[in-house]
Coordinates of C-alpha atoms in Angstrom, one line a residue:
X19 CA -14.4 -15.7 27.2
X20 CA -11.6 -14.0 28.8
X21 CA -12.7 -10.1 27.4
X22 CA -16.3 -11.0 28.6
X23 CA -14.7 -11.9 32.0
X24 CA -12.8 -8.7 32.1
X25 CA -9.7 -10.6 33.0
X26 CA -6.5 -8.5 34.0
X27 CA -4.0 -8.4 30.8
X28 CA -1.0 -8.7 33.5
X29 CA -2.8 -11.9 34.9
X30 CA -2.0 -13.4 31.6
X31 CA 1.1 -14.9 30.4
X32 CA 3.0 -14.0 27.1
X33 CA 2.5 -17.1 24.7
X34 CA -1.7 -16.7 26.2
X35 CA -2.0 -13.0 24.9
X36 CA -0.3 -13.8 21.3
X37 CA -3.4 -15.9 20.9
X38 CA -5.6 -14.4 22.5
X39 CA -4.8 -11.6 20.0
X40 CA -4.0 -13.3 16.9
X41 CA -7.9 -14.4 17.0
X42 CA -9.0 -11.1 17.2
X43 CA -10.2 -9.4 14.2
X44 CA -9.3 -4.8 15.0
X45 CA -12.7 -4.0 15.5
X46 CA -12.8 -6.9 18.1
X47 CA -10.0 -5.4 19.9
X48 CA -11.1 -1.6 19.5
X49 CA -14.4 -2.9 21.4
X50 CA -12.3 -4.8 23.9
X51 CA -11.4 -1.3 25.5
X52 CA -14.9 -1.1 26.6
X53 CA -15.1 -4.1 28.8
X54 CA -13.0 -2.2 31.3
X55 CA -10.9 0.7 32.0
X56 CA -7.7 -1.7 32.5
X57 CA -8.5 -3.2 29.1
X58 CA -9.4 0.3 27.6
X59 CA -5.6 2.0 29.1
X60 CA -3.8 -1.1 27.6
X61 CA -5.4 -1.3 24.4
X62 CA -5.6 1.9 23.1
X63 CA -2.2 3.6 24.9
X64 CA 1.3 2.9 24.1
X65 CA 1.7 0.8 27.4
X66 CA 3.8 -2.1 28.0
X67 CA 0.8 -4.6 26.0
X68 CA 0.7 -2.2 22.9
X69 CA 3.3 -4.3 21.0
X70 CA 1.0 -7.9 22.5
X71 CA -2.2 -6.3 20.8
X72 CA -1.3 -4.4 17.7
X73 CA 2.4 -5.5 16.8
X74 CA 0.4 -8.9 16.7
X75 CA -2.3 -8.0 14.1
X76 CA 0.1 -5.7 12.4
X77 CA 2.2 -9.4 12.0
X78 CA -1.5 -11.4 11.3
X79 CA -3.0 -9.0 8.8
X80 CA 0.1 -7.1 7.0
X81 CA 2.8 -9.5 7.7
X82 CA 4.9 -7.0 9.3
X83 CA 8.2 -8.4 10.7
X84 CA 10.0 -4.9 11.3
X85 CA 10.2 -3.1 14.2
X86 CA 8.1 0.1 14.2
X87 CA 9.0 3.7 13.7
X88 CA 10.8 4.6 17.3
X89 CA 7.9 7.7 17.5
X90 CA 4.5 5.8 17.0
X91 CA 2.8 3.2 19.5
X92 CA 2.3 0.1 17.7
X93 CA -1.6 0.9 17.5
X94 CA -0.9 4.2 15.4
X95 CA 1.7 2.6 13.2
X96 CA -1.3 -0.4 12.5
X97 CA -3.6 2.5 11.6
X98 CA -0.8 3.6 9.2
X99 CA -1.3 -0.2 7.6
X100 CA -4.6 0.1 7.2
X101 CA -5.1 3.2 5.5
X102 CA -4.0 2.6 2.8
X103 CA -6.6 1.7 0.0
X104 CA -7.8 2.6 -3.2
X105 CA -9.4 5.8 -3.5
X106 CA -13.2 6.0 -4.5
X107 CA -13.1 9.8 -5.0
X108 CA -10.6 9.7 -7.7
X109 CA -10.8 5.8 -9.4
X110 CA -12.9 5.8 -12.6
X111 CA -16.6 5.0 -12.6
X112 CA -16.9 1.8 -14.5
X113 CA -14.3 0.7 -11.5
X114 CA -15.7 -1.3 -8.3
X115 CA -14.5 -0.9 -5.3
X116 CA -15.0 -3.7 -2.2
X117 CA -13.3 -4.7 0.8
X118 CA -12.9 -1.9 2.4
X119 CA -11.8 -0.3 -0.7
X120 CA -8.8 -2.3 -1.1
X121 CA -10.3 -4.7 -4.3
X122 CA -10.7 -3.4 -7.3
X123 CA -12.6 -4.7 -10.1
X124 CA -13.1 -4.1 -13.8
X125 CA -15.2 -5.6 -16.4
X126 CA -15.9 -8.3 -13.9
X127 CA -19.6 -8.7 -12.9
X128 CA -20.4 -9.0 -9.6
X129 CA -24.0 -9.0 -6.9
X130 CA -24.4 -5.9 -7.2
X131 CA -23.4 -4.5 -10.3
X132 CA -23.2 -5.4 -13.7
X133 CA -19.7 -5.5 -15.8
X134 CA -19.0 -2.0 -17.6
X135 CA -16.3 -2.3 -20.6
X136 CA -15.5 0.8 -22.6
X137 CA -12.6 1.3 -24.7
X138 CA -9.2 2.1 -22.9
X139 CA -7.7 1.4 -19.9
X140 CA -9.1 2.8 -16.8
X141 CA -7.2 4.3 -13.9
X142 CA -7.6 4.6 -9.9
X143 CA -4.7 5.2 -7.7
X144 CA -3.9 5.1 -4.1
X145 CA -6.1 7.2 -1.4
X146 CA -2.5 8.4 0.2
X147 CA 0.6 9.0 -1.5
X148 CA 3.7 7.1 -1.0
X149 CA 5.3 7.9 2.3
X150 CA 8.6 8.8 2.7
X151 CA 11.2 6.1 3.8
X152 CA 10.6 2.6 2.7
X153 CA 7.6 1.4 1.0
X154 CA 6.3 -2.6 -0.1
X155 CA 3.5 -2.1 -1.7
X156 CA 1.9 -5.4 -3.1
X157 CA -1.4 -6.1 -4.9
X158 CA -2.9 -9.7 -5.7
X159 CA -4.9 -10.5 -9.0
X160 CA -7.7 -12.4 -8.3
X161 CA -8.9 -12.8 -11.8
X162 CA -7.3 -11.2 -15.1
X163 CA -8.4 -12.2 -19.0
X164 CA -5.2 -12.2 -20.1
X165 CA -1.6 -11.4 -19.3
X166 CA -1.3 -9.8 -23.4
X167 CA -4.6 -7.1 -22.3
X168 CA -1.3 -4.8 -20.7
X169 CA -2.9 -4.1 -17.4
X170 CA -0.5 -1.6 -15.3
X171 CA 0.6 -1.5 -11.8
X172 CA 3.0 1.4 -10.8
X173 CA 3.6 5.2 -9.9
X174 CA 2.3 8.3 -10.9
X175 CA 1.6 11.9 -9.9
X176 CA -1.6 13.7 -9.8
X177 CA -1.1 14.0 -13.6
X178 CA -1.2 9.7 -14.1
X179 CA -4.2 9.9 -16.6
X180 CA -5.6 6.5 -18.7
X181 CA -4.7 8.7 -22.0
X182 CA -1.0 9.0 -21.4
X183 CA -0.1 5.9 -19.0
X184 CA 2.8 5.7 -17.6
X185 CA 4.5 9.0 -18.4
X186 CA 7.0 11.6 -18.4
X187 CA 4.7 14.4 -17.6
X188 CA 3.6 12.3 -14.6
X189 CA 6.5 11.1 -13.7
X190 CA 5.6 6.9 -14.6
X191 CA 7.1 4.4 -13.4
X192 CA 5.2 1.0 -14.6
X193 CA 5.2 -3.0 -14.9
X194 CA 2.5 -3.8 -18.0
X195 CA 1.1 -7.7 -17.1
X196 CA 2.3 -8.6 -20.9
X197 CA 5.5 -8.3 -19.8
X198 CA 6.3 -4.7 -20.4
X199 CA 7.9 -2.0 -18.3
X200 CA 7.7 1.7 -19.1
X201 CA 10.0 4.3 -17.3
X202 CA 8.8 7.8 -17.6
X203 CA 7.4 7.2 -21.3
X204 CA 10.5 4.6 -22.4
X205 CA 10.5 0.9 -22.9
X206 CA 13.2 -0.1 -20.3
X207 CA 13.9 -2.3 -23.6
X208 CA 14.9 0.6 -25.6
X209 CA 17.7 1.2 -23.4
X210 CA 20.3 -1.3 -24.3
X211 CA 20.0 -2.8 -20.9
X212 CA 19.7 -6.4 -20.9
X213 CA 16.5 -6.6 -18.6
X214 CA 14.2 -9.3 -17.8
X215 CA 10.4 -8.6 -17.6
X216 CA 8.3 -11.5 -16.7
X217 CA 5.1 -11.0 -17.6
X218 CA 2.0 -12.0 -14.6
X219 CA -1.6 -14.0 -14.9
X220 CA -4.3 -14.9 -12.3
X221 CA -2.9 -15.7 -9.0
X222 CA 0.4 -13.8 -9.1
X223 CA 1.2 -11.4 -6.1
X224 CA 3.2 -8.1 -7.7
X225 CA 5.0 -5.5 -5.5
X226 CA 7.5 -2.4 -5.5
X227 CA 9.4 -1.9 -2.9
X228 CA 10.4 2.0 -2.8
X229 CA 12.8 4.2 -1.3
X230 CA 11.2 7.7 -1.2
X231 CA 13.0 10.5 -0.4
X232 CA 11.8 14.1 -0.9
X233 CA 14.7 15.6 0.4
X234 CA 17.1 14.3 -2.4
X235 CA 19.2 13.8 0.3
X236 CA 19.8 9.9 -0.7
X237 CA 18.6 8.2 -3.9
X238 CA 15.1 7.3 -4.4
X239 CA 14.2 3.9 -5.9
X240 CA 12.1 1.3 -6.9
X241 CA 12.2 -2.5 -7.0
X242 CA 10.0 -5.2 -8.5
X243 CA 8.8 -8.6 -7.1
X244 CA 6.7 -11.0 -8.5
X245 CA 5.7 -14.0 -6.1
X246 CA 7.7 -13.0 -3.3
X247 CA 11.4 -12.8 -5.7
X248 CA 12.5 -9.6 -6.9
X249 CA 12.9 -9.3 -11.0
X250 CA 14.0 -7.0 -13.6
X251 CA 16.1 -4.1 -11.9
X252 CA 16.2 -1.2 -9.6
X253 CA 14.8 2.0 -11.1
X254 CA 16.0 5.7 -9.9
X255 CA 12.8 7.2 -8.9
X256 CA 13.0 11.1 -10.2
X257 CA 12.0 13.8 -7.0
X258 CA 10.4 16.7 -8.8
X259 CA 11.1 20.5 -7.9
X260 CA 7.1 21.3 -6.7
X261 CA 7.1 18.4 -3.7
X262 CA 5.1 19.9 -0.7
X263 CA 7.5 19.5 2.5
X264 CA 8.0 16.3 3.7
X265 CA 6.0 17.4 7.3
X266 CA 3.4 17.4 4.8
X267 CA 3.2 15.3 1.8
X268 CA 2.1 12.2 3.7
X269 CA -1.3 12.2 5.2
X270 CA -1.7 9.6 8.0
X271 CA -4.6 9.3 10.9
X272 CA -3.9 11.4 13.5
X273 CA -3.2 10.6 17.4
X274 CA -6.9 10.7 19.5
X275 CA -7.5 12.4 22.4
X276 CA -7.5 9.7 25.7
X277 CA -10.8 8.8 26.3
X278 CA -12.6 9.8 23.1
X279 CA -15.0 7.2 22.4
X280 CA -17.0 8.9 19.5
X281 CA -13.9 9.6 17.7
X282 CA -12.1 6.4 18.3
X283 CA -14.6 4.5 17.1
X284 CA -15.2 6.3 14.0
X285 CA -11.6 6.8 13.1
X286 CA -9.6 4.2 14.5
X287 CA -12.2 1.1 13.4
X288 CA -12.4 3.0 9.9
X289 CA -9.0 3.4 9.5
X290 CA -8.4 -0.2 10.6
X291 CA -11.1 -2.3 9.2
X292 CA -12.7 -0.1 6.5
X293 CA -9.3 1.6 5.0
X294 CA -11.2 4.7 3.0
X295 CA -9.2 7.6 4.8
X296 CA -9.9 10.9 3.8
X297 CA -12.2 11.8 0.7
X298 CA -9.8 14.6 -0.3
X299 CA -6.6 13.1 0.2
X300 CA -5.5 13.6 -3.4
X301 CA -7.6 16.9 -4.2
X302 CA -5.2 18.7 -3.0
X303 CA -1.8 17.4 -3.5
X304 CA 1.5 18.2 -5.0
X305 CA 2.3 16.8 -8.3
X306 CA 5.5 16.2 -6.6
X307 CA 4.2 12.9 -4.7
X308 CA 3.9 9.2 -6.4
X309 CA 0.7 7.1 -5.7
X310 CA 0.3 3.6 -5.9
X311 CA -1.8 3.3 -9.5
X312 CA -3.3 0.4 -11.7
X313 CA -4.6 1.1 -15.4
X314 CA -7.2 -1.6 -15.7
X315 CA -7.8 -3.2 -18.8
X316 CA -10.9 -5.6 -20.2
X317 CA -11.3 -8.0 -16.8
X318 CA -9.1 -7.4 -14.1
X319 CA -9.5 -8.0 -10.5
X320 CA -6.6 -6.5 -8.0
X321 CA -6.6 -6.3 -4.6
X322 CA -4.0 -4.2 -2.3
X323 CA -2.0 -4.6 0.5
X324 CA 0.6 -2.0 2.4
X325 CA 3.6 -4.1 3.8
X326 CA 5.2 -1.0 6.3
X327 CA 9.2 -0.4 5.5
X328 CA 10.2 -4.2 5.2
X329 CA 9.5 -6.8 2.8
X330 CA 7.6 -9.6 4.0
X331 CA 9.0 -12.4 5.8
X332 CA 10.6 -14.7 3.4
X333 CA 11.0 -12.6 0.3
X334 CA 14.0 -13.2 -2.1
X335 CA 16.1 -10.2 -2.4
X336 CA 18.8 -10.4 -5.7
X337 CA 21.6 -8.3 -6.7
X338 CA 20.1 -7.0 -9.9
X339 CA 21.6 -4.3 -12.6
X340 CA 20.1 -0.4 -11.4
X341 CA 19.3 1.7 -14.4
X342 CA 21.0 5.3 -15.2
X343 CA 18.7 8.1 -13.7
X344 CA 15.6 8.2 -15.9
X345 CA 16.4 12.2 -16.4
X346 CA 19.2 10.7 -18.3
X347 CA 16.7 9.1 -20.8
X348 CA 15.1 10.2 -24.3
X349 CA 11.3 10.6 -23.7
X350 CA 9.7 8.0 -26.1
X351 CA 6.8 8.9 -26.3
X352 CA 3.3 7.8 -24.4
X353 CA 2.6 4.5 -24.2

């Protein structure tokens, strides 16, 4: 009632707008700026009610906690959140994609389509490489046959392929749902590091948290969580020599021009409700960069979610071993 009226933002009180704005799905707001021009500066600007309006979906829908990135309006850096999705262009065929592209579903019939099983695992990856900084990454899983099919959530490069999993040659990092964890082609098991890896069923919630840095100027890293509690270790993530520069390696939407309707809409309500980004975001990519990946296996239904730089609120962080630097390692083999 209040955006039919047109009311003032500044007429409002504080504790008012946070729920006003926690009720409001992004496409509600993004049509908000069109009630009037007040509403329109405020909303889509980084004025003094960008943090009521976006820092509060950003908290709703991602459950961000952090502060943003000192050089983005809290309207860009939600854009950031929501682009993030699985990519259709690159995921295998007998792979469905929904909700905005960030479900995906294998082996699992559904209205529209009928399951498709083949022999293998099957592969789709993230439509934007991991940026760097700090990462959580998490996905959910909706429905799986069975912990013991080894269905994989971790990193790759543009080389990840079903036939080779999680590998040296594509620089692998991954957590198998039978309990499993490969490194670059090696059983973290083969290493004579004592190393917990629980294995996850229908309903668990499975993330990495990652340190990228193509610079090499600091370590870069992975850790686990399963649940909301970190497990098995820190992993050394490996930066190889072909990375594009960082200016470049991370493609994110891009600022609008004020008062561009057309491309608002199209851009900033995709980007924030639809989450399918660019259709050649991986075409042309270094191998250098890691992607968010899952190799599906039999009946598997994952859905993603990009956290910003900081774990959600009231994650369990532990002091757990941190492996050599997997250069260190003998390749054994693909899994």
């Amino acid at each position: 009632e209040l955006v039919c009226q047109g009311t003032s933002m500044d007429a409002l009180d504080v504790e008012l707008l946070d729920v006003v704005f926690s009720n409001l799905s992004a496409a509600h707001l993004c049509n908000a700026r069109l009630v009037r021009s007040s509403w329109n500066a405020l909303i889509t600007s980084d004025g003094k009610h960008d943090s009521f309006c976006w820092r509060v979906l950003a908290r709703r829908d991602y459950g961000v906690v952090e502060e943003k990135p000192v050089h983005v309006s809290w309207f860009e850096y939600y854009k950031i959140l929501a682009s993030y999705a699985w990519c259709a262009e690159t995921r295998h065929p007998q792979i469905v994609l929904s909700e905005h592209n960030k479900k995906a579903s294998y082996g699992v019939a559904s209205a529209q389509v009928a399951p498709a099983i083949s022999a293998g695992v099957k592969l789709v990856k993230t439509n934007y490489a991991v940026r760097p900084g700090l990462s959580y990454f998490e996905i959910t899983t909706h429905h799986i046959t069975s912990a013991t099919s080894e269905h994989g959530f971790g990193l790759g490069n543009e080389r990840l392929h079903e036939s080779y999993g999680y590998h040296v040659d594509n620089n692998g990092y991954g957590w198998y749902s039978n309990g499993s964890c490969f490194i670059r082609g090696a059983n973290i098991s083969s290493k004579g590091v004592t190393v917990s890896v629980p294995s996850w069923n229908t309903g668990a919630r499975t993330g990495m948290y990652i340190h990228w840095d193509p610079t090499r100027s600091t370590q870069s890293w992975v850790r686990w969580f399963l649940n909301g509690k970190e497990v098995m270790c820190k992993v050394p993530l490996v930066v190889t020599s072909d990375l594009e520069s960082p200016s470049t390696s991370t493609k994110t939407a891009k600022t609008l021009p004020p008062g561009s309707r057309s491309k608002f809409m199209q851009q900033v309500v995709a980007a924030a409700k639809d989450g399918t980004a660019s259709a050649s975001a991986s075409a042309s990519a270094s191998v250098g960069q890691l992607y968010v990946s899952l190799l599906m296996n039999t009946e598997w239904v994952a859905e993603l979610k990009y956290h910003g730089s900081r774990l959600p609120d009231g994650y369990i962080e532990c002091d757990l071993v941190s492996l050599d630097d997997p250069t260190t390692w003998e390749n054994k083999g693909a899994y």
